[in-house]
Amino acid sequence: MKEEEAKKAKKETLRKENWLMKGIVVKVVHKRLGEKYHKKKAVVKEVKELFTGIVKMVNGGDVLKIDQTHLETVIPAIGRLVLIVNGRYRGQKGTLIALDEKTFSTSVEIKEGEHRGRIVDKLPYEDISKLDT
């Protein structure tokens, strides 16, 4: 029984290659799309085939189909809602409570589910993203 629990815990902590999730705010980092989109924020409206997102640009409203390699997560202000997009707590909503710029990590208080109220420290920047509100 202990072995099964250990396997389950290990499986939960495994990182996945696909982190793109519906409802998060992302930043376009693909230069070839031009100045109109480069370093601009967008909201993921739909995820196709695990790695491709249909995103709507925040300023302008253009809709693009773009691979997650051309996107990065957005870290909101402290106290704002985030979605954990990778790691053990993947899919959980929470509130950003602290940033550690030296280790490029965050602390998040989980807001729902069985882990509600738990504070998760040392979450890398790329494992959370601002939620569209």
mmCIF file of N, CA, C and O in Angstrom, residues 7-106:
data_model
loop_
_atom_site.group_PDB
_atom_site.id
_atom_site.type_symbol
_atom_site.label_atom_id
_atom_site.label_comp_id
_atom_site.label_asym_id
_atom_site.label_seq_id
_atom_site.Cartn_x
_atom_site.Cartn_y
_atom_site.Cartn_z
ATOM 1 N N LYS A 7 4.137 5.714 -5.565
ATOM 2 C CA LYS A 7 4.002 5.807 -7.026
ATOM 3 C C LYS A 7 3.054 6.935 -7.407
ATOM 4 O O LYS A 7 3.315 7.697 -8.323
ATOM 5 N N LYS A 8 1.928 7.036 -6.676
ATOM 6 C CA LYS A 8 0.944 8.072 -6.963
ATOM 7 C C LYS A 8 1.553 9.461 -6.728
ATOM 8 O O LYS A 8 1.397 10.363 -7.544
ATOM 9 N N ALA A 9 2.279 9.631 -5.635
ATOM 10 C CA ALA A 9 2.916 10.920 -5.331
ATOM 11 C C ALA A 9 3.944 11.276 -6.389
ATOM 12 O O ALA A 9 4.031 12.428 -6.822
ATOM 13 N N LYS A 10 4.720 10.277 -6.832
ATOM 14 C CA LYS A 10 5.730 10.525 -7.857
ATOM 15 C C LYS A 10 5.069 10.916 -9.174
ATOM 16 O O LYS A 10 5.499 11.841 -9.842
ATOM 17 N N LYS A 11 3.984 10.228 -9.517
ATOM 18 C CA LYS A 11 3.266 10.516 -10.753
ATOM 19 C C LYS A 11 2.703 11.935 -10.725
ATOM 20 O O LYS A 11 2.744 12.653 -11.710
ATOM 21 N N GLU A 12 2.184 12.350 -9.562
ATOM 22 C CA GLU A 12 1.606 13.685 -9.429
ATOM 23 C C GLU A 12 2.654 14.780 -9.575
ATOM 24 O O GLU A 12 2.355 15.876 -9.996
ATOM 25 N N THR A 13 3.890 14.500 -9.180
ATOM 26 C CA THR A 13 4.921 15.530 -9.236
ATOM 27 C C THR A 13 5.591 15.606 -10.604
ATOM 28 O O THR A 13 6.349 16.531 -10.853
ATOM 29 N N LEU A 14 5.313 14.645 -11.450
ATOM 30 C CA LEU A 14 5.933 14.654 -12.769
ATOM 31 C C LEU A 14 5.489 15.853 -13.572
ATOM 32 O O LEU A 14 4.321 16.231 -13.583
ATOM 33 N N ARG A 15 6.437 16.444 -14.230
ATOM 34 C CA ARG A 15 6.143 17.592 -15.086
ATOM 35 C C ARG A 15 5.705 17.089 -16.461
ATOM 36 O O ARG A 15 6.147 16.049 -16.909
ATOM 37 N N LYS A 16 4.859 17.837 -17.101
ATOM 38 C CA LYS A 16 4.400 17.487 -18.435
ATOM 39 C C LYS A 16 4.955 18.487 -19.431
ATOM 40 O O LYS A 16 5.219 19.632 -19.091
ATOM 41 N N GLU A 17 5.128 18.034 -20.643
ATOM 42 C CA GLU A 17 5.644 18.919 -21.691
ATOM 43 C C GLU A 17 4.616 19.966 -22.088
ATOM 44 O O GLU A 17 4.971 21.086 -22.416
ATOM 45 N N ASN A 18 3.345 19.588 -22.068
ATOM 46 C CA ASN A 18 2.300 20.536 -22.457
ATOM 47 C C ASN A 18 1.776 21.259 -21.218
ATOM 48 O O ASN A 18 1.253 20.662 -20.305
ATOM 49 N N TRP A 19 1.941 22.567 -21.209
ATOM 50 C CA TRP A 19 1.488 23.367 -20.071
ATOM 51 C C TRP A 19 0.354 24.306 -20.449
ATOM 52 O O TRP A 19 -0.268 24.914 -19.583
ATOM 53 N N LEU A 20 0.068 24.416 -21.718
ATOM 54 C CA LEU A 20 -0.951 25.345 -22.194
ATOM 55 C C LEU A 20 -2.331 24.934 -21.689
ATOM 56 O O LEU A 20 -2.701 23.767 -21.789
ATOM 57 N N MET A 21 -3.079 25.901 -21.115
ATOM 58 C CA MET A 21 -4.410 25.617 -20.586
ATOM 59 C C MET A 21 -5.364 26.753 -20.916
ATOM 60 O O MET A 21 -4.965 27.922 -20.948
ATOM 61 N N LYS A 22 -6.605 26.389 -21.115
ATOM 62 C CA LYS A 22 -7.648 27.361 -21.435
ATOM 63 C C LYS A 22 -7.837 28.332 -20.266
ATOM 64 O O LYS A 22 -7.822 27.938 -19.105
ATOM 65 N N GLY A 23 -7.983 29.625 -20.605
ATOM 66 C CA GLY A 23 -8.302 30.624 -19.602
ATOM 67 C C GLY A 23 -7.130 31.371 -19.004
ATOM 68 O O GLY A 23 -7.319 32.281 -18.202
ATOM 69 N N ILE A 24 -5.899 30.997 -19.395
ATOM 70 C CA ILE A 24 -4.735 31.693 -18.846
ATOM 71 C C ILE A 24 -4.293 32.833 -19.759
ATOM 72 O O ILE A 24 -4.602 32.851 -20.942
ATOM 73 N N VAL A 25 -3.562 33.772 -19.161
ATOM 74 C CA VAL A 25 -2.984 34.870 -19.921
ATOM 75 C C VAL A 25 -1.550 34.474 -20.261
ATOM 76 O O VAL A 25 -0.815 33.968 -19.411
ATOM 77 N N VAL A 26 -1.160 34.665 -21.511
ATOM 78 C CA VAL A 26 0.184 34.321 -21.981
ATOM 79 C C VAL A 26 0.780 35.517 -22.717
ATOM 80 O O VAL A 26 0.064 36.443 -23.096
ATOM 81 N N LYS A 27 2.093 35.459 -22.922
ATOM 82 C CA LYS A 27 2.776 36.497 -23.688
ATOM 83 C C LYS A 27 3.353 35.855 -24.946
ATOM 84 O O LYS A 27 3.986 34.803 -24.877
ATOM 85 N N VAL A 28 3.125 36.496 -26.086
ATOM 86 C CA VAL A 28 3.645 36.010 -27.362
ATOM 87 C C VAL A 28 5.120 36.395 -27.449
ATOM 88 O O VAL A 28 5.467 37.561 -27.306
ATOM 89 N N VAL A 29 5.992 35.414 -27.667
ATOM 90 C CA VAL A 29 7.433 35.680 -27.738
ATOM 91 C C VAL A 29 8.024 35.303 -29.096
ATOM 92 O O VAL A 29 9.230 35.200 -29.235
ATOM 93 N N HIS A 30 7.175 35.141 -30.094
ATOM 94 C CA HIS A 30 7.618 34.768 -31.436
ATOM 95 C C HIS A 30 7.827 36.034 -32.261
ATOM 96 O O HIS A 30 6.884 36.738 -32.603
ATOM 97 N N LYS A 31 9.094 36.337 -32.584
ATOM 98 C CA LYS A 31 9.432 37.579 -33.281
ATOM 99 C C LYS A 31 8.886 37.632 -34.704
ATOM 100 O O LYS A 31 8.575 38.696 -35.217
ATOM 101 N N ARG A 32 8.774 36.491 -35.354
ATOM 102 C CA ARG A 32 8.352 36.471 -36.755
ATOM 103 C C ARG A 32 6.911 36.933 -36.963
ATOM 104 O O ARG A 32 6.510 37.210 -38.075
ATOM 105 N N LEU A 33 6.140 36.987 -35.896
ATOM 106 C CA LEU A 33 4.767 37.471 -36.022
ATOM 107 C C LEU A 33 4.723 38.990 -36.146
ATOM 108 O O LEU A 33 3.685 39.569 -36.418
ATOM 109 N N GLY A 34 5.863 39.631 -35.917
ATOM 110 C CA GLY A 34 5.952 41.076 -36.082
ATOM 111 C C GLY A 34 5.696 41.838 -34.792
ATOM 112 O O GLY A 34 5.286 41.284 -33.787
ATOM 113 N N GLU A 35 5.956 43.126 -34.868
ATOM 114 C CA GLU A 35 5.822 44.002 -33.708
ATOM 115 C C GLU A 35 4.398 44.061 -33.168
ATOM 116 O O GLU A 35 4.192 44.333 -32.000
ATOM 117 N N LYS A 36 3.437 43.812 -34.031
ATOM 118 C CA LYS A 36 2.035 43.884 -33.616
ATOM 119 C C LYS A 36 1.728 42.874 -32.503
ATOM 120 O O LYS A 36 0.885 43.133 -31.648
ATOM 121 N N TYR A 37 2.397 41.723 -32.514
ATOM 122 C CA TYR A 37 2.115 40.669 -31.551
ATOM 123 C C TYR A 37 3.270 40.380 -30.588
ATOM 124 O O TYR A 37 3.034 39.898 -29.484
ATOM 125 N N HIS A 38 4.499 40.644 -31.009
ATOM 126 C CA HIS A 38 5.663 40.295 -30.192
ATOM 127 C C HIS A 38 5.624 40.994 -28.830
ATOM 128 O O HIS A 38 5.442 42.199 -28.743
ATOM 129 N N LYS A 39 5.788 40.200 -27.768
ATOM 130 C CA LYS A 39 5.787 40.665 -26.369
ATOM 131 C C LYS A 39 4.444 41.249 -25.936
ATOM 132 O O LYS A 39 4.361 42.016 -24.990
ATOM 133 N N LYS A 40 3.378 40.870 -26.627
ATOM 134 C CA LYS A 40 2.027 41.304 -26.272
ATOM 135 C C LYS A 40 1.293 40.146 -25.602
ATOM 136 O O LYS A 40 1.579 38.977 -25.832
ATOM 137 N N LYS A 41 0.315 40.502 -24.771
ATOM 138 C CA LYS A 41 -0.431 39.491 -24.021
ATOM 139 C C LYS A 41 -1.655 39.022 -24.785
ATOM 140 O O LYS A 41 -2.257 39.764 -25.561
ATOM 141 N N ALA A 42 -2.007 37.755 -24.504
ATOM 142 C CA ALA A 42 -3.176 37.131 -25.120
ATOM 143 C C ALA A 42 -3.816 36.185 -24.105
ATOM 144 O O ALA A 42 -3.174 35.780 -23.131
ATOM 145 N N VAL A 43 -5.064 35.834 -24.343
ATOM 146 C CA VAL A 43 -5.781 34.884 -23.493
ATOM 147 C C VAL A 43 -5.997 33.608 -24.296
ATOM 148 O O VAL A 43 -6.441 33.661 -25.446
ATOM 149 N N VAL A 44 -5.698 32.459 -23.688
ATOM 150 C CA VAL A 44 -5.900 31.174 -24.354
ATOM 151 C C VAL A 44 -7.388 30.848 -24.330
ATOM 152 O O VAL A 44 -7.983 30.685 -23.262
ATOM 153 N N LYS A 45 -7.992 30.762 -25.500
ATOM 154 C CA LYS A 45 -9.421 30.466 -25.614
ATOM 155 C C LYS A 45 -9.683 28.975 -25.802
ATOM 156 O O LYS A 45 -10.743 28.477 -25.458
ATOM 157 N N GLU A 46 -8.688 28.275 -26.393
ATOM 158 C CA GLU A 46 -8.858 26.854 -26.677
ATOM 159 C C GLU A 46 -7.484 26.219 -26.848
ATOM 160 O O GLU A 46 -6.550 26.880 -27.297
ATOM 161 N N VAL A 47 -7.365 24.941 -26.463
ATOM 162 C CA VAL A 47 -6.122 24.205 -26.667
ATOM 163 C C VAL A 47 -6.407 23.064 -27.627
ATOM 164 O O VAL A 47 -7.352 22.301 -27.434
ATOM 165 N N LYS A 48 -5.583 22.965 -28.677
ATOM 166 C CA LYS A 48 -5.743 21.907 -29.681
ATOM 167 C C LYS A 48 -4.489 21.047 -29.688
ATOM 168 O O LYS A 48 -3.387 21.572 -29.685
ATOM 169 N N GLU A 49 -4.681 19.742 -29.712
ATOM 170 C CA GLU A 49 -3.579 18.780 -29.827
ATOM 171 C C GLU A 49 -2.480 19.024 -28.791
ATOM 172 O O GLU A 49 -1.289 18.954 -29.103
ATOM 173 N N LEU A 50 -2.862 19.348 -27.579
ATOM 174 C CA LEU A 50 -1.991 19.521 -26.409
ATOM 175 C C LEU A 50 -1.035 20.714 -26.471
ATOM 176 O O LEU A 50 -0.786 21.356 -25.472
ATOM 177 N N PHE A 51 -0.467 21.016 -27.614
ATOM 178 C CA PHE A 51 0.603 22.012 -27.692
ATOM 179 C C PHE A 51 0.245 23.279 -28.468
ATOM 180 O O PHE A 51 1.058 24.183 -28.570
ATOM 181 N N THR A 52 -0.941 23.345 -29.048
ATOM 182 C CA THR A 52 -1.328 24.487 -29.875
ATOM 183 C C THR A 52 -2.493 25.217 -29.230
ATOM 184 O O THR A 52 -3.460 24.591 -28.804
ATOM 185 N N GLY A 53 -2.377 26.533 -29.162
ATOM 186 C CA GLY A 53 -3.434 27.317 -28.556
ATOM 187 C C GLY A 53 -4.098 28.253 -29.550
ATOM 188 O O GLY A 53 -3.452 28.792 -30.443
ATOM 189 N N ILE A 54 -5.392 28.416 -29.372
ATOM 190 C CA ILE A 54 -6.129 29.462 -30.075
ATOM 191 C C ILE A 54 -6.192 30.601 -29.063
ATOM 192 O O ILE A 54 -6.795 30.464 -28.000
ATOM 193 N N VAL A 55 -5.500 31.706 -29.375
ATOM 194 C CA VAL A 55 -5.398 32.804 -28.418
ATOM 195 C C VAL A 55 -6.030 34.066 -28.996
ATOM 196 O O VAL A 55 -6.005 34.298 -30.196
ATOM 197 N N LYS A 56 -6.584 34.854 -28.093
ATOM 198 C CA LYS A 56 -7.161 36.140 -28.476
ATOM 199 C C LYS A 56 -6.298 37.222 -27.859
ATOM 200 O O LYS A 56 -6.093 37.249 -26.642
ATOM 201 N N MET A 57 -5.776 38.101 -28.702
ATOM 202 C CA MET A 57 -4.903 39.168 -28.232
ATOM 203 C C MET A 57 -5.694 40.120 -27.333
ATOM 204 O O MET A 57 -6.845 40.436 -27.615
ATOM 205 N N VAL A 58 -5.060 40.548 -26.232
ATOM 206 C CA VAL A 58 -5.723 41.429 -25.277
ATOM 207 C C VAL A 58 -6.006 42.789 -25.913
ATOM 208 O O VAL A 58 -7.108 43.317 -25.805
ATOM 209 N N ASN A 59 -5.020 43.354 -26.584
ATOM 210 C CA ASN A 59 -5.209 44.638 -27.261
ATOM 211 C C ASN A 59 -5.439 44.387 -28.744
ATOM 212 O O ASN A 59 -4.560 43.925 -29.443
ATOM 213 N N GLY A 60 -6.618 44.667 -29.203
ATOM 214 C CA GLY A 60 -6.913 44.492 -30.616
ATOM 215 C C GLY A 60 -7.901 43.373 -30.878
ATOM 216 O O GLY A 60 -8.676 43.437 -31.818
ATOM 217 N N GLY A 61 -7.852 42.313 -30.106
ATOM 218 C CA GLY A 61 -8.807 41.231 -30.255
ATOM 219 C C GLY A 61 -8.541 40.245 -31.367
ATOM 220 O O GLY A 61 -9.373 39.389 -31.647
ATOM 221 N N ASP A 62 -7.373 40.351 -32.036
ATOM 222 C CA ASP A 62 -7.053 39.384 -33.085
ATOM 223 C C ASP A 62 -6.970 37.977 -32.498
ATOM 224 O O ASP A 62 -6.530 37.794 -31.364
ATOM 225 N N VAL A 63 -7.362 36.976 -33.271
ATOM 226 C CA VAL A 63 -7.300 35.585 -32.849
ATOM 227 C C VAL A 63 -6.204 34.887 -33.644
ATOM 228 O O VAL A 63 -6.164 34.973 -34.873
ATOM 229 N N LEU A 64 -5.303 34.200 -32.933
ATOM 230 C CA LEU A 64 -4.184 33.502 -33.563
ATOM 231 C C LEU A 64 -4.168 32.038 -33.148
ATOM 232 O O LEU A 64 -4.554 31.699 -32.031
ATOM 233 N N LYS A 65 -3.649 31.200 -34.014
ATOM 234 C CA LYS A 65 -3.368 29.808 -33.679
ATOM 235 C C LYS A 65 -1.852 29.725 -33.558
ATOM 236 O O LYS A 65 -1.132 30.009 -34.519
ATOM 237 N N ILE A 66 -1.361 29.352 -32.368
ATOM 238 C CA ILE A 66 0.069 29.438 -32.117
ATOM 239 C C ILE A 66 0.536 28.302 -31.203
ATOM 240 O O ILE A 66 -0.178 27.894 -30.299
ATOM 241 N N ASP A 67 1.735 27.809 -31.470
ATOM 242 C CA ASP A 67 2.328 26.733 -30.676
ATOM 243 C C ASP A 67 2.799 27.270 -29.335
ATOM 244 O O ASP A 67 3.248 28.409 -29.238
ATOM 245 N N GLN A 68 2.736 26.436 -28.293
ATOM 246 C CA GLN A 68 3.134 26.885 -26.952
ATOM 247 C C GLN A 68 4.608 27.276 -26.865
ATOM 248 O O GLN A 68 4.980 28.048 -25.994
ATOM 249 N N THR A 69 5.453 26.797 -27.788
ATOM 250 C CA THR A 69 6.869 27.183 -27.753
ATOM 251 C C THR A 69 7.051 28.665 -28.061
ATOM 252 O O THR A 69 8.104 29.223 -27.761
ATOM 253 N N HIS A 70 6.028 29.287 -28.638
ATOM 254 C CA HIS A 70 6.094 30.709 -28.973
ATOM 255 C C HIS A 70 5.354 31.567 -27.948
ATOM 256 O O HIS A 70 5.088 32.738 -28.186
ATOM 257 N N LEU A 71 5.025 30.948 -26.815
ATOM 258 C CA LEU A 71 4.312 31.638 -25.747
ATOM 259 C C LEU A 71 5.046 31.446 -24.433
ATOM 260 O O LEU A 71 5.815 30.504 -24.273
ATOM 261 N N GLU A 72 4.799 32.340 -23.477
ATOM 262 C CA GLU A 72 5.312 32.140 -22.130
ATOM 263 C C GLU A 72 4.238 32.563 -21.135
ATOM 264 O O GLU A 72 3.330 33.331 -21.458
ATOM 265 N N THR A 73 4.347 32.054 -19.919
ATOM 266 C CA THR A 73 3.376 32.372 -18.882
ATOM 267 C C THR A 73 3.527 33.819 -18.439
ATOM 268 O O THR A 73 4.570 34.431 -18.635
ATOM 269 N N VAL A 74 2.484 34.339 -17.823
ATOM 270 C CA VAL A 74 2.481 35.705 -17.306
ATOM 271 C C VAL A 74 2.313 35.641 -15.794
ATOM 272 O O VAL A 74 1.398 34.982 -15.292
ATOM 273 N N ILE A 75 3.204 36.319 -15.076
ATOM 274 C CA ILE A 75 3.134 36.371 -13.620
ATOM 275 C C ILE A 75 2.347 37.631 -13.233
ATOM 276 O O ILE A 75 2.760 38.736 -13.579
ATOM 277 N N PRO A 76 1.230 37.474 -12.506
ATOM 278 C CA PRO A 76 0.431 38.648 -12.141
ATOM 279 C C PRO A 76 0.984 39.344 -10.893
ATOM 280 O O PRO A 76 1.972 38.894 -10.302
ATOM 281 N N ALA A 77 0.312 40.383 -10.481
ATOM 282 C CA ALA A 77 0.664 41.065 -9.236
ATOM 283 C C ALA A 77 0.305 40.166 -8.055
ATOM 284 O O ALA A 77 -0.574 39.300 -8.157
ATOM 285 N N ILE A 78 0.975 40.367 -6.945
ATOM 286 C CA ILE A 78 0.682 39.602 -5.729
ATOM 287 C C ILE A 78 -0.771 39.852 -5.333
ATOM 288 O O ILE A 78 -1.268 40.972 -5.408
ATOM 289 N N GLY A 79 -1.442 38.770 -4.951
ATOM 290 C CA GLY A 79 -2.845 38.849 -4.562
ATOM 291 C C GLY A 79 -3.804 38.514 -5.692
ATOM 292 O O GLY A 79 -5.008 38.406 -5.471
ATOM 293 N N ARG A 80 -3.280 38.321 -6.888
ATOM 294 C CA ARG A 80 -4.135 38.017 -8.045
ATOM 295 C C ARG A 80 -4.249 36.505 -8.253
ATOM 296 O O ARG A 80 -3.413 35.735 -7.792
ATOM 297 N N LEU A 81 -5.273 36.109 -9.015
ATOM 298 C CA LEU A 81 -5.525 34.695 -9.285
ATOM 299 C C LEU A 81 -4.556 34.135 -10.316
ATOM 300 O O LEU A 81 -4.221 34.808 -11.292
ATOM 301 N N VAL A 82 -4.124 32.894 -10.078
ATOM 302 C CA VAL A 82 -3.260 32.175 -11.015
ATOM 303 C C VAL A 82 -3.812 30.767 -11.211
ATOM 304 O O VAL A 82 -4.614 30.280 -10.416
ATOM 305 N N LEU A 83 -3.339 30.129 -12.263
ATOM 306 C CA LEU A 83 -3.614 28.718 -12.502
ATOM 307 C C LEU A 83 -2.269 28.015 -12.541
ATOM 308 O O LEU A 83 -1.347 28.474 -13.228
ATOM 309 N N ILE A 84 -2.147 26.936 -11.797
ATOM 310 C CA ILE A 84 -0.913 26.156 -11.822
ATOM 311 C C ILE A 84 -0.969 25.285 -13.075
ATOM 312 O O ILE A 84 -1.886 24.488 -13.232
ATOM 313 N N VAL A 85 0.001 25.473 -13.971
ATOM 314 C CA VAL A 85 -0.048 24.816 -15.278
ATOM 315 C C VAL A 85 0.890 23.617 -15.395
ATOM 316 O O VAL A 85 0.874 22.929 -16.411
ATOM 317 N N ASN A 86 1.687 23.365 -14.360
ATOM 318 C CA ASN A 86 2.596 22.217 -14.413
ATOM 319 C C ASN A 86 2.959 21.786 -13.004
ATOM 320 O O ASN A 86 2.915 22.566 -12.066
ATOM 321 N N GLY A 87 3.344 20.513 -12.877
ATOM 322 C CA GLY A 87 3.769 19.978 -11.595
ATOM 323 C C GLY A 87 2.637 19.289 -10.846
ATOM 324 O O GLY A 87 1.578 19.019 -11.398
ATOM 325 N N ARG A 88 2.874 19.021 -9.595
ATOM 326 C CA ARG A 88 1.961 18.239 -8.764
ATOM 327 C C ARG A 88 0.562 18.851 -8.670
ATOM 328 O O ARG A 88 -0.432 18.142 -8.632
ATOM 329 N N TYR A 89 0.463 20.162 -8.609
ATOM 330 C CA TYR A 89 -0.823 20.823 -8.411
ATOM 331 C C TYR A 89 -1.419 21.367 -9.717
ATOM 332 O O TYR A 89 -2.256 22.251 -9.696
ATOM 333 N N ARG A 90 -0.994 20.812 -10.829
ATOM 334 C CA ARG A 90 -1.462 21.219 -12.155
ATOM 335 C C ARG A 90 -2.989 21.278 -12.194
ATOM 336 O O ARG A 90 -3.674 20.365 -11.737
ATOM 337 N N GLY A 91 -3.510 22.393 -12.738
ATOM 338 C CA GLY A 91 -4.950 22.549 -12.873
ATOM 339 C C GLY A 91 -5.617 23.235 -11.692
ATOM 340 O O GLY A 91 -6.798 23.569 -11.759
ATOM 341 N N GLN A 92 -4.880 23.474 -10.634
ATOM 342 C CA GLN A 92 -5.439 24.116 -9.439
ATOM 343 C C GLN A 92 -5.373 25.629 -9.551
ATOM 344 O O GLN A 92 -4.372 26.184 -9.993
ATOM 345 N N LYS A 93 -6.439 26.292 -9.114
ATOM 346 C CA LYS A 93 -6.458 27.755 -9.060
ATOM 347 C C LYS A 93 -5.946 28.188 -7.698
ATOM 348 O O LYS A 93 -6.151 27.500 -6.697
ATOM 349 N N GLY A 94 -5.286 29.330 -7.691
ATOM 350 C CA GLY A 94 -4.775 29.837 -6.435
ATOM 351 C C GLY A 94 -4.537 31.325 -6.494
ATOM 352 O O GLY A 94 -4.787 31.979 -7.509
ATOM 353 N N THR A 95 -4.035 31.850 -5.386
ATOM 354 C CA THR A 95 -3.703 33.265 -5.288
ATOM 355 C C THR A 95 -2.201 33.389 -5.118
ATOM 356 O O THR A 95 -1.612 32.701 -4.273
ATOM 357 N N LEU A 96 -1.586 34.260 -5.891
ATOM 358 C CA LEU A 96 -0.155 34.512 -5.768
ATOM 359 C C LEU A 96 0.082 35.280 -4.477
ATOM 360 O O LEU A 96 -0.497 36.349 -4.274
ATOM 361 N N ILE A 97 0.921 34.722 -3.590
ATOM 362 C CA ILE A 97 1.157 35.409 -2.310
ATOM 363 C C ILE A 97 2.582 35.928 -2.162
ATOM 364 O O ILE A 97 2.821 36.780 -1.320
ATOM 365 N N ALA A 98 3.516 35.421 -2.967
ATOM 366 C CA ALA A 98 4.895 35.916 -2.871
ATOM 367 C C ALA A 98 5.686 35.565 -4.120
ATOM 368 O O ALA A 98 5.394 34.583 -4.797
ATOM 369 N N LEU A 99 6.711 36.397 -4.385
ATOM 370 C CA LEU A 99 7.661 36.155 -5.475
ATOM 371 C C LEU A 99 9.059 36.100 -4.875
ATOM 372 O O LEU A 99 9.376 36.890 -3.993
ATOM 373 N N ASP A 100 9.875 35.173 -5.366
ATOM 374 C CA ASP A 100 11.278 35.122 -4.963
ATOM 375 C C ASP A 100 12.109 35.323 -6.225
ATOM 376 O O ASP A 100 12.316 34.389 -6.999
ATOM 377 N N GLU A 101 12.573 36.543 -6.418
ATOM 378 C CA GLU A 101 13.294 36.885 -7.645
ATOM 379 C C GLU A 101 14.656 36.210 -7.737
ATOM 380 O O GLU A 101 15.163 36.007 -8.832
ATOM 381 N N LYS A 102 15.240 35.848 -6.601
ATOM 382 C CA LYS A 102 16.548 35.186 -6.620
ATOM 383 C C LYS A 102 16.457 33.774 -7.184
ATOM 384 O O LYS A 102 17.348 33.327 -7.897
ATOM 385 N N THR A 103 15.382 33.068 -6.843
ATOM 386 C CA THR A 103 15.226 31.683 -7.308
ATOM 387 C C THR A 103 14.201 31.552 -8.444
ATOM 388 O O THR A 103 13.894 30.444 -8.860
ATOM 389 N N PHE A 104 13.669 32.687 -8.914
ATOM 390 C CA PHE A 104 12.662 32.696 -9.977
ATOM 391 C C PHE A 104 11.496 31.771 -9.637
ATOM 392 O O PHE A 104 11.064 30.962 -10.449
ATOM 393 N N SER A 105 11.017 31.906 -8.400
ATOM 394 C CA SER A 105 9.926 31.049 -7.955
ATOM 395 C C SER A 105 8.853 31.873 -7.232
ATOM 396 O O SER A 105 9.060 33.045 -6.924
ATOM 397 N N THR A 106 7.727 31.215 -6.969
ATOM 398 C CA THR A 106 6.575 31.877 -6.372
ATOM 399 C C THR A 106 6.023 31.051 -5.216
ATOM 400 O O THR A 106 6.352 29.869 -5.075
#
